[in-house]
Coordinates of C-alpha atoms in Angstrom, one line a residue:
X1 CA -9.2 37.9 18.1
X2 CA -7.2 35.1 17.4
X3 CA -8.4 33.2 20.0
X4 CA -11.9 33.6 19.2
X5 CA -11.2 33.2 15.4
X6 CA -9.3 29.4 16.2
X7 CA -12.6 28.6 18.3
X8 CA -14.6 29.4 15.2
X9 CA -12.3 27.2 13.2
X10 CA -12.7 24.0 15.4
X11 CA -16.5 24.8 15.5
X12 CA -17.2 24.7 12.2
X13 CA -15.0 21.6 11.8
X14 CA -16.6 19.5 14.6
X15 CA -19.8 20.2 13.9
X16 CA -19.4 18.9 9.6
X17 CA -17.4 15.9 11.8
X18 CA -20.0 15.0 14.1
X19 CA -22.5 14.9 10.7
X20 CA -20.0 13.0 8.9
X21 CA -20.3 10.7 11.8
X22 CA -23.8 10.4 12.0
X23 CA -24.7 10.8 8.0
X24 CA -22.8 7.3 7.4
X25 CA -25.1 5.5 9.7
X26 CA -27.5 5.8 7.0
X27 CA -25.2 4.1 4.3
X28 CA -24.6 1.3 7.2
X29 CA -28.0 0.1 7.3
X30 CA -29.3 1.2 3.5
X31 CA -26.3 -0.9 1.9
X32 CA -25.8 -3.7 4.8
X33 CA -29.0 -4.2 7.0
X34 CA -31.6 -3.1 4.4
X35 CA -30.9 -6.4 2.8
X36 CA -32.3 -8.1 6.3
X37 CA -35.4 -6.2 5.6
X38 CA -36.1 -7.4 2.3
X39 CA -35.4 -11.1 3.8
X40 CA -37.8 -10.8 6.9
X41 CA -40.7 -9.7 3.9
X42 CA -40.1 -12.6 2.1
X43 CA -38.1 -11.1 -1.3
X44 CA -36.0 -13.9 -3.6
X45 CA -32.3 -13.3 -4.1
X46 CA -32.9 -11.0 -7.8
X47 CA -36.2 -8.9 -5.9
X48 CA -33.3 -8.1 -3.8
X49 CA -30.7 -7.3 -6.0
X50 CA -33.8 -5.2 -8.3
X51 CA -33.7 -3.1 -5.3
X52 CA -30.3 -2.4 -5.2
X53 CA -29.7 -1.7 -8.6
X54 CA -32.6 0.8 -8.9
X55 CA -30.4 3.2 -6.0
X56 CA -27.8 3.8 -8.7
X57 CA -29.9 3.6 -11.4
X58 CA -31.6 7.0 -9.3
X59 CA -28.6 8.5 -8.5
X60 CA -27.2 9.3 -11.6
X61 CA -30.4 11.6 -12.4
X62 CA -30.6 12.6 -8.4
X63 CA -27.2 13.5 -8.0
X64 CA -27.0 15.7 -11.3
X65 CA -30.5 17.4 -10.5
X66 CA -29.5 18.2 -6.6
X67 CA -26.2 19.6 -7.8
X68 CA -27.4 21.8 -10.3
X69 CA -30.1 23.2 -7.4
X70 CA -26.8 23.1 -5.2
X71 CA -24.9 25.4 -7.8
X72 CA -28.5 27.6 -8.4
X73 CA -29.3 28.3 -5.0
X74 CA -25.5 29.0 -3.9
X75 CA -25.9 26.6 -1.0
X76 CA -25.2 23.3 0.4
X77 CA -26.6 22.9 3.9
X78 CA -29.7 23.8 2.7
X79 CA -30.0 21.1 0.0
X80 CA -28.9 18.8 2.2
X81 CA -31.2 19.1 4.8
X82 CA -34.3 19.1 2.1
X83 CA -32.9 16.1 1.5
X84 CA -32.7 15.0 4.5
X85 CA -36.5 16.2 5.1
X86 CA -37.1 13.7 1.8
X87 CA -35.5 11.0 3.6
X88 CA -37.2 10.9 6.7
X89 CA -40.4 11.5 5.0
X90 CA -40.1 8.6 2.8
X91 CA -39.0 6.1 5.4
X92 CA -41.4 6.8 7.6
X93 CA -43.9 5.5 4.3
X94 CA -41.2 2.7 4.2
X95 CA -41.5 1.6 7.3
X96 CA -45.2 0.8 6.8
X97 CA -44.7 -1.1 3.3
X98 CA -45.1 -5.1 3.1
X99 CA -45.6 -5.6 -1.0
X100 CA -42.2 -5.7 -3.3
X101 CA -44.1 -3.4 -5.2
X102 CA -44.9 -1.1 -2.7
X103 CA -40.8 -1.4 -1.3
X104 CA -39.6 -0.7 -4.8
X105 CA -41.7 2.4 -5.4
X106 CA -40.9 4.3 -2.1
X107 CA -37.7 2.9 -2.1
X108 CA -36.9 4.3 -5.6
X109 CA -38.2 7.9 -3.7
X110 CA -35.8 7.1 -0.7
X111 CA -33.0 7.1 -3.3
X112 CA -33.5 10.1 -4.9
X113 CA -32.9 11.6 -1.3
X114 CA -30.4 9.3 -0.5
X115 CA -27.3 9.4 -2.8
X116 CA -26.9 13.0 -4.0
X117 CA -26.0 13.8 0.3
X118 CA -23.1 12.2 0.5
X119 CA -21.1 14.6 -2.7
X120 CA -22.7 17.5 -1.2
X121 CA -21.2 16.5 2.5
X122 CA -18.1 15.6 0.6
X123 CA -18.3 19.6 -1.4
X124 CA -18.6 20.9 2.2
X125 CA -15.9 18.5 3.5
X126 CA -12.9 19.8 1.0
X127 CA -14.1 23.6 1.1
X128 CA -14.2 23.7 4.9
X129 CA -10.2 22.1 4.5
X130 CA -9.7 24.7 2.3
X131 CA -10.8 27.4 4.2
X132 CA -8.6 26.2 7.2
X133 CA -5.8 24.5 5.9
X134 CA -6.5 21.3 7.0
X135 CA -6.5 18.1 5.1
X136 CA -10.0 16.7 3.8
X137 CA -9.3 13.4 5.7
X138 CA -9.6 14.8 8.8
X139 CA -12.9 15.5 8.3
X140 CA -13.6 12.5 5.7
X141 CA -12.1 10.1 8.4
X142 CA -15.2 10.5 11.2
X143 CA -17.4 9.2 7.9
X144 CA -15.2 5.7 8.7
X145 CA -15.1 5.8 12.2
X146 CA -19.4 6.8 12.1
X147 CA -19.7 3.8 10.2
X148 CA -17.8 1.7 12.3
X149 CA -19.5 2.8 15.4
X150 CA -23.1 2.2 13.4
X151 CA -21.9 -1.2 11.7
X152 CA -21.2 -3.0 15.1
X153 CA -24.5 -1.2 17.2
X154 CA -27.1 -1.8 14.5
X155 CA -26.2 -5.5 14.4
X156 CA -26.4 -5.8 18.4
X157 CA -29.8 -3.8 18.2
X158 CA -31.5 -5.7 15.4
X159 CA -30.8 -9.2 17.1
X160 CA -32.6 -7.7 20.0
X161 CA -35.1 -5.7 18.1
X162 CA -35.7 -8.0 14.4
X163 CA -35.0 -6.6 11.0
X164 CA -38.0 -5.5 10.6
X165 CA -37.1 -2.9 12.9
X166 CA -33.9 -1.6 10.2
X167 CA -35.8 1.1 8.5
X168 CA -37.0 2.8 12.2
X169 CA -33.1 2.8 13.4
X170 CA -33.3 4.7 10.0
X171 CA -35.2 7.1 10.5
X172 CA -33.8 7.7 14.3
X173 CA -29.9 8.7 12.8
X174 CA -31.9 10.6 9.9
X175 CA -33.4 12.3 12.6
X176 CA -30.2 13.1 14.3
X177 CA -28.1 14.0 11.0
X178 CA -31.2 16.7 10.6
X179 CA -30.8 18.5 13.7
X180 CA -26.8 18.2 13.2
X181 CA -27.2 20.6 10.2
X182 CA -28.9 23.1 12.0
X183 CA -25.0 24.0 13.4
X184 CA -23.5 23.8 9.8
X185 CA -21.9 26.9 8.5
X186 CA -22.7 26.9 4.5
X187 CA -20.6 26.9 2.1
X188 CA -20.8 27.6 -1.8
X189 CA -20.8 24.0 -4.2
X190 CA -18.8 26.1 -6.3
X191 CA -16.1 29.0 -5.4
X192 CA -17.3 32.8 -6.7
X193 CA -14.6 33.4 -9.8
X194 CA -12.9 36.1 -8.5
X195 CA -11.9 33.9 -5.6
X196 CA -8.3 32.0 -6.2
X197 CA -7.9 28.8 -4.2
X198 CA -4.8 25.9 -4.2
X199 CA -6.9 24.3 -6.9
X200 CA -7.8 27.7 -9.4
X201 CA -4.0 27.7 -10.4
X202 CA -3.6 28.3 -14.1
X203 CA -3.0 25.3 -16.3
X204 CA -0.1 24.1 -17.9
X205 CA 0.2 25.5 -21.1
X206 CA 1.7 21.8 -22.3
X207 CA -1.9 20.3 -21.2
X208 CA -3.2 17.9 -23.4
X209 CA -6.6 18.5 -22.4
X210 CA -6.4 22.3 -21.9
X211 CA -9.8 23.7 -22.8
X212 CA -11.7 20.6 -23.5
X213 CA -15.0 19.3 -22.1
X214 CA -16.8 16.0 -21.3
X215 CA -16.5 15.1 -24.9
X216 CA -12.3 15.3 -25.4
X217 CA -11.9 13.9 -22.1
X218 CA -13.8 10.6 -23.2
X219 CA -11.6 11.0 -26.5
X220 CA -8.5 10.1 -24.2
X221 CA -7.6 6.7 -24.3
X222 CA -6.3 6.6 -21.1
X223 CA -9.3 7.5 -19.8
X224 CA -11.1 5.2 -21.2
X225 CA -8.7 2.4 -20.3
X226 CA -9.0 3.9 -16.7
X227 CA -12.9 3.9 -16.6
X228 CA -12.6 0.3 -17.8
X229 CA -10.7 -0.9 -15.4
X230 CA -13.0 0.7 -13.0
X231 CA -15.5 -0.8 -13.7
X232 CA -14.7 -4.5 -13.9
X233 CA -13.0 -3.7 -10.8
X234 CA -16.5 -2.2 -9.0
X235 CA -18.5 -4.9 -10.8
X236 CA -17.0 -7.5 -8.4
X237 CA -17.0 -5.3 -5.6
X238 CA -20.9 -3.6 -5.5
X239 CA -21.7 -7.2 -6.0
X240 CA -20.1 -8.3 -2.5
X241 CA -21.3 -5.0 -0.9
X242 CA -24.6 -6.0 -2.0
X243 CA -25.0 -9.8 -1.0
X244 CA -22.5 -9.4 2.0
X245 CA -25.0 -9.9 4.8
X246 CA -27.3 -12.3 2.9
X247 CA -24.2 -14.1 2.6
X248 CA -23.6 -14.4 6.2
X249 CA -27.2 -14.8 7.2
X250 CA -27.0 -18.2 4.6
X251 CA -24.2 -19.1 7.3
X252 CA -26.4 -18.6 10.3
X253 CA -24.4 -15.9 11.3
X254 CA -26.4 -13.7 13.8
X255 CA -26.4 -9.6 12.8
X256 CA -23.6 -9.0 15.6
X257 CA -21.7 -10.6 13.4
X258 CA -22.5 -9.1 10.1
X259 CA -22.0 -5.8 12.5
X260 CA -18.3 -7.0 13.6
X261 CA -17.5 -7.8 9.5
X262 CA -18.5 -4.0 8.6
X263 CA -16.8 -2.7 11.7
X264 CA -13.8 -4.8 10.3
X265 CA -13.8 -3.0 7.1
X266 CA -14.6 0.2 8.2
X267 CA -11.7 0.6 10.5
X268 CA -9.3 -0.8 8.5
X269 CA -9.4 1.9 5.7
X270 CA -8.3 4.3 7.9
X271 CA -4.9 3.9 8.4
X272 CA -4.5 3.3 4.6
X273 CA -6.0 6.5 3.8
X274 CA -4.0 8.4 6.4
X275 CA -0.7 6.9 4.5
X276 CA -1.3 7.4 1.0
X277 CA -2.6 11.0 1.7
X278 CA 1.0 11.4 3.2
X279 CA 3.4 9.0 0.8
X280 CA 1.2 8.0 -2.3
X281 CA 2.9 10.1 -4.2
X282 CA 6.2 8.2 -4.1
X283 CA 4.5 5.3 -5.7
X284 CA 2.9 5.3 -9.4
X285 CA -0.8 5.0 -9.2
X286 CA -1.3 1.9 -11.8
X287 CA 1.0 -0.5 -10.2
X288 CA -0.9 0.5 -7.3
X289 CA -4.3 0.0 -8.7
X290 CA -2.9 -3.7 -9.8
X291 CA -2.0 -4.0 -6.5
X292 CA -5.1 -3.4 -5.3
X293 CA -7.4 -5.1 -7.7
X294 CA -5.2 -7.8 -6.7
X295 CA -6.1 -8.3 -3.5
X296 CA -9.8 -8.0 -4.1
X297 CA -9.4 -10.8 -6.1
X298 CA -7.6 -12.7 -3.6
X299 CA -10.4 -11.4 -1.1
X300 CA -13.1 -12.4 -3.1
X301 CA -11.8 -15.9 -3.9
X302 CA -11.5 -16.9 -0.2
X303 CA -14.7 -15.5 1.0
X304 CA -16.1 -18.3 -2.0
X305 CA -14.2 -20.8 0.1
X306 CA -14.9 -19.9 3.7
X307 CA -17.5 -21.7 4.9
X308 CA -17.4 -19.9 8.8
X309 CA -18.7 -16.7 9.8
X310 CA -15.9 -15.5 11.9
X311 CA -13.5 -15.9 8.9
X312 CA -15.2 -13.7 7.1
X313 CA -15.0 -11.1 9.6
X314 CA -11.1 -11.8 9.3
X315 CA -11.8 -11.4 5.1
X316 CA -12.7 -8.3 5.5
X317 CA -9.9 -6.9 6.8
X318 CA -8.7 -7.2 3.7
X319 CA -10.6 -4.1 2.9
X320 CA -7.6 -2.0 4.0
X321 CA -5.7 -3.2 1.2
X322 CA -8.2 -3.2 -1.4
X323 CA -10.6 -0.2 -1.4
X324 CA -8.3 1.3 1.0
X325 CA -5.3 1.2 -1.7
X326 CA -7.7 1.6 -4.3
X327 CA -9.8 4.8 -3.6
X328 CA -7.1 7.2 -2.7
X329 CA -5.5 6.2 -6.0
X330 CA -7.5 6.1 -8.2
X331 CA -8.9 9.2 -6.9
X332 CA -5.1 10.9 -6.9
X333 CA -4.2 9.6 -10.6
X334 CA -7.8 11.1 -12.0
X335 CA -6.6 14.3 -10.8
X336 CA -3.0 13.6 -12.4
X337 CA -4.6 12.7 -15.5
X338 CA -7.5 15.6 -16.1
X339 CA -6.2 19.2 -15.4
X340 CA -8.1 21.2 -12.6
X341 CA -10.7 22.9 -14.7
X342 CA -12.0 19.9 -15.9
X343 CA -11.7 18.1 -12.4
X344 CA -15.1 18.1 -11.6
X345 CA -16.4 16.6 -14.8
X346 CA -13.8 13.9 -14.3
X347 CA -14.7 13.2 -10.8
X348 CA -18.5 12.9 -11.4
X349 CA -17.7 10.5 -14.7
X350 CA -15.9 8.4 -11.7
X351 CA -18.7 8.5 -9.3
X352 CA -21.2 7.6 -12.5
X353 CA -18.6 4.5 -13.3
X354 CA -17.7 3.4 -10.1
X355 CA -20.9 3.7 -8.1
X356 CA -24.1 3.7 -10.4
X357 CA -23.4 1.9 -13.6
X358 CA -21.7 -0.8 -11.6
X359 CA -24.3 -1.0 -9.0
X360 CA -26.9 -1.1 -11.6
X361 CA -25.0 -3.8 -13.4
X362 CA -24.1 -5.9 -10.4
X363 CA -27.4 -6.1 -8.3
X364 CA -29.7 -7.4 -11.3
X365 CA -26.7 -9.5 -12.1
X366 CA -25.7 -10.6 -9.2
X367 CA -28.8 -11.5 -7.7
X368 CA -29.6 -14.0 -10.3
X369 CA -26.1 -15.7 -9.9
X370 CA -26.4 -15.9 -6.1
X371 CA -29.8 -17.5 -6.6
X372 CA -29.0 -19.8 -9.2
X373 CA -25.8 -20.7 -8.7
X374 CA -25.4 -20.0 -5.4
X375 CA -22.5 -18.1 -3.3
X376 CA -19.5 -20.0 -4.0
X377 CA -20.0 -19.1 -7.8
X378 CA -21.1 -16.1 -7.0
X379 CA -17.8 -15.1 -5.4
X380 CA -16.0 -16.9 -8.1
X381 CA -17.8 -14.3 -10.7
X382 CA -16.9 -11.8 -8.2
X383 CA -13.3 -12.6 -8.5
X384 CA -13.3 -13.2 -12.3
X385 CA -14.1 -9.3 -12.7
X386 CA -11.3 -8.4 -10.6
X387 CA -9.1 -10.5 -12.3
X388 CA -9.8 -8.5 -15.1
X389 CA -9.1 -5.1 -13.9
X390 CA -5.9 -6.6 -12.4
X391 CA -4.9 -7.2 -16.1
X392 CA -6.5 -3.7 -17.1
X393 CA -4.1 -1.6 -15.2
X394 CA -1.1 -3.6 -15.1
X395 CA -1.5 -3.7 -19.4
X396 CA -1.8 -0.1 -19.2
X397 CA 0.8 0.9 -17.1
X398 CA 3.2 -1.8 -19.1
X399 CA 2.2 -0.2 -21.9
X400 CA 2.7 3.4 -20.9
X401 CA 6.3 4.8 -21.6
X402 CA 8.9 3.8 -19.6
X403 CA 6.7 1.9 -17.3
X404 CA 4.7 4.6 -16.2
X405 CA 2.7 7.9 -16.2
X406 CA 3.7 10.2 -19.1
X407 CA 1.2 12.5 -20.6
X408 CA -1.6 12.9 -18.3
X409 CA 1.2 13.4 -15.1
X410 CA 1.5 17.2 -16.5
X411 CA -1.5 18.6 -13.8
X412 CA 1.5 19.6 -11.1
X413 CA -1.1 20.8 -8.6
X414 CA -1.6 19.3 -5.4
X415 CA -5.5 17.8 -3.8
X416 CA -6.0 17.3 -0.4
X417 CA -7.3 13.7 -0.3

């Protein structure tokens, strides 16, 4: 019985792993080789970032419709693969598209298929933890190691092959990730009430927040100080994520190379994740977040000086010790700071700050500077915003009693990052 019931465990884990692994294939070439397309068509510098922009811009109504179908339906692997079924169906359209306009409105489709997967793979990541005792990064960590492996083989296969050929590697892993589902055990978005798990512990009674919603959570000036930071912070950084590759490409780097750079990245995150899941806690989170806005400054001012390809493979590196730092962070002190029964609302106000206002923001943005001002300023902007969420979080947590964490530290329970 045990025997069989441990088989079932590992199972059901390898299976979410291997479409962890594959899924973030997808994000590889959508974020990093998409731009290539949009270069071999003949698109300026702000078409491109237009098409950027308009993913987040999707995802905020996406992911909150998908969710609330998620929540309605009482299931997550079959929402994903729908959207998965979306996906496929609108690349194949992609594939065939030559006009900006034509990209842009079937892009703007692909999106609304796109973003809301990787929450929902993320939902079936921490309940399949849960219902093992395991941590979520050991199932979160094949995401990384899937993009690594996708990062350096997309780049040898389109310098064979041609960008043009980005959006049919696409639809190949989408493919893939598809079939993978087939062997997913569902899970429930959200946890039947009568069920208690490590996060359904009852509140602090000394809560500030205890029995509040969206509204007195935005009240909370620490909140908002935190979203700020946020996103000056992800300003900088969704404009680098989006301009990375055209960046290299204006340094006649072949895509091998803009493969090795995102492999670089990729695989240096891990570690860092792995060692603030274990000994975060004996740090505070905003000296931390300094920390780490720090060194995307310091990482975005150098890749404004480089001038070599290979160098910025080396930059980004710096990745570990940045988002790396960052993520786990700022993702531990929002759970310090909002009690458990609001911690989804808090979460998703994180997501909507970190990923689809600031992408929104940066890509119209941030095309224009790269095109008019070229990359060196573009980087310097980059850095500027960073600077400024440096100053954010080190102002609050100097201004914060004693140095540190007071209030919002009453939340004693534990999440599995």
């Amino acid at each position: 019985m045990n025997t069989g019931h441990r088989s079932g465990q590992y199972s059901d884990q390898n299976w979410l792993r291997s479409f962890m692994f594959t899924l973030y294939g997808t994000s590889v070439l959508v974020v990093s080789y998409f731009p290539l397309f949009y270069a071999h068509l003949g698109f300026s510098s702000p078409q491109m970032g237009l098409l950027y922009s308009v993913g987040p811009l999707i995802s905020i109504l996406s992911n909150l419709f998908w969710s609330m179908m998620s929540d309605r339906l009482g299931t997550v692997r079959k929402i994903m693969a729908l959207l998965l079924g979306g996906q496929l169906v609108t690349a194949i359209i992609l594939f065939q598209a030559t006009s900006f306009s034509g990209v842009l409105l079937i892009l703007s489709c692909f999106y609304f298929f796109y973003y809301p997967v990787f929450p929902l793979a993320d939902t079936m990541a921490i309940r399949i933890a849960q219902r093992h005792g395991r941590n979520f990064i050991a199932i979160r960590v094949f995401g990384s190691l899937g993009y690594s492996f996708f990062a350096l083989t997309i780049g040898y296969v389109l310098r064979a092959l041609g960008p043009e050929y980005s959006v049919a590697i696409c639809i190949v892993i989408v493919v893939t990730a598809l079939l993978i589902t087939l062997g997913l055990k569902d899970v429930k978005r959200s946890e039947p009430s009568g069920t208690v798990t490590p996060d359904d512990e009852a509140p602090d009674p000394d809560q500030p927040l205890k029995g509040a919603g969206l509204r007195q959570i935005l009240l909370q000036k620490e909140v908002l100080w935190f979203f700020g930071s946020v996103f000056l912070l992800a300003i900088g950084y969704r404009m680098n994520e989006a301009f990375l590759t055209i960046s290299l490409k204006g340094m006649n780097a072949g895509d091998e190379i803009v493969g090795w750079a995102l492999l670089a990245s990729a695989l240096s995150e891990i570690p860092v994740f792995f060692l603030l899941s274990k000994y975060g806690d004996r740090f505070k989170e905003l000296p931390l977040l300094a920390f780490a806005s720090l060194m995307f400054t310091l990482r975005f001012l150098l890749m404004a000086l480089v001038q070599e390809p290979g160098m910025v493979v080396a930059i980004q590196a710096m990745h570990s010790v940045s988002f790396g730092i960052y993520y786990v962070t700022a993702v531990r002190y929002i759970t310090r700071m909002i009690p458990d029964h609001l911690r989804a609302t808090g979460m998703a106000l994180f997501t909507v700050v970190w990923s689809s206002g600031a992408g929104l923001l940066s890509g119209t943005f941030g095309g224009i500077v790269y095109q008019d001002a070229g990359r060196v300023i573009f980087y310097v902007v980059a850095t500027g915003f960073s600077i400024l969420a440096f100053a954010g979080f080190l102002l609050r947590h100097l201004l914060d009693t004693g140095g540190g964490i007071s209030r919002p530290l009453r939340n004693k329970s534990k999440t599995s990052l």
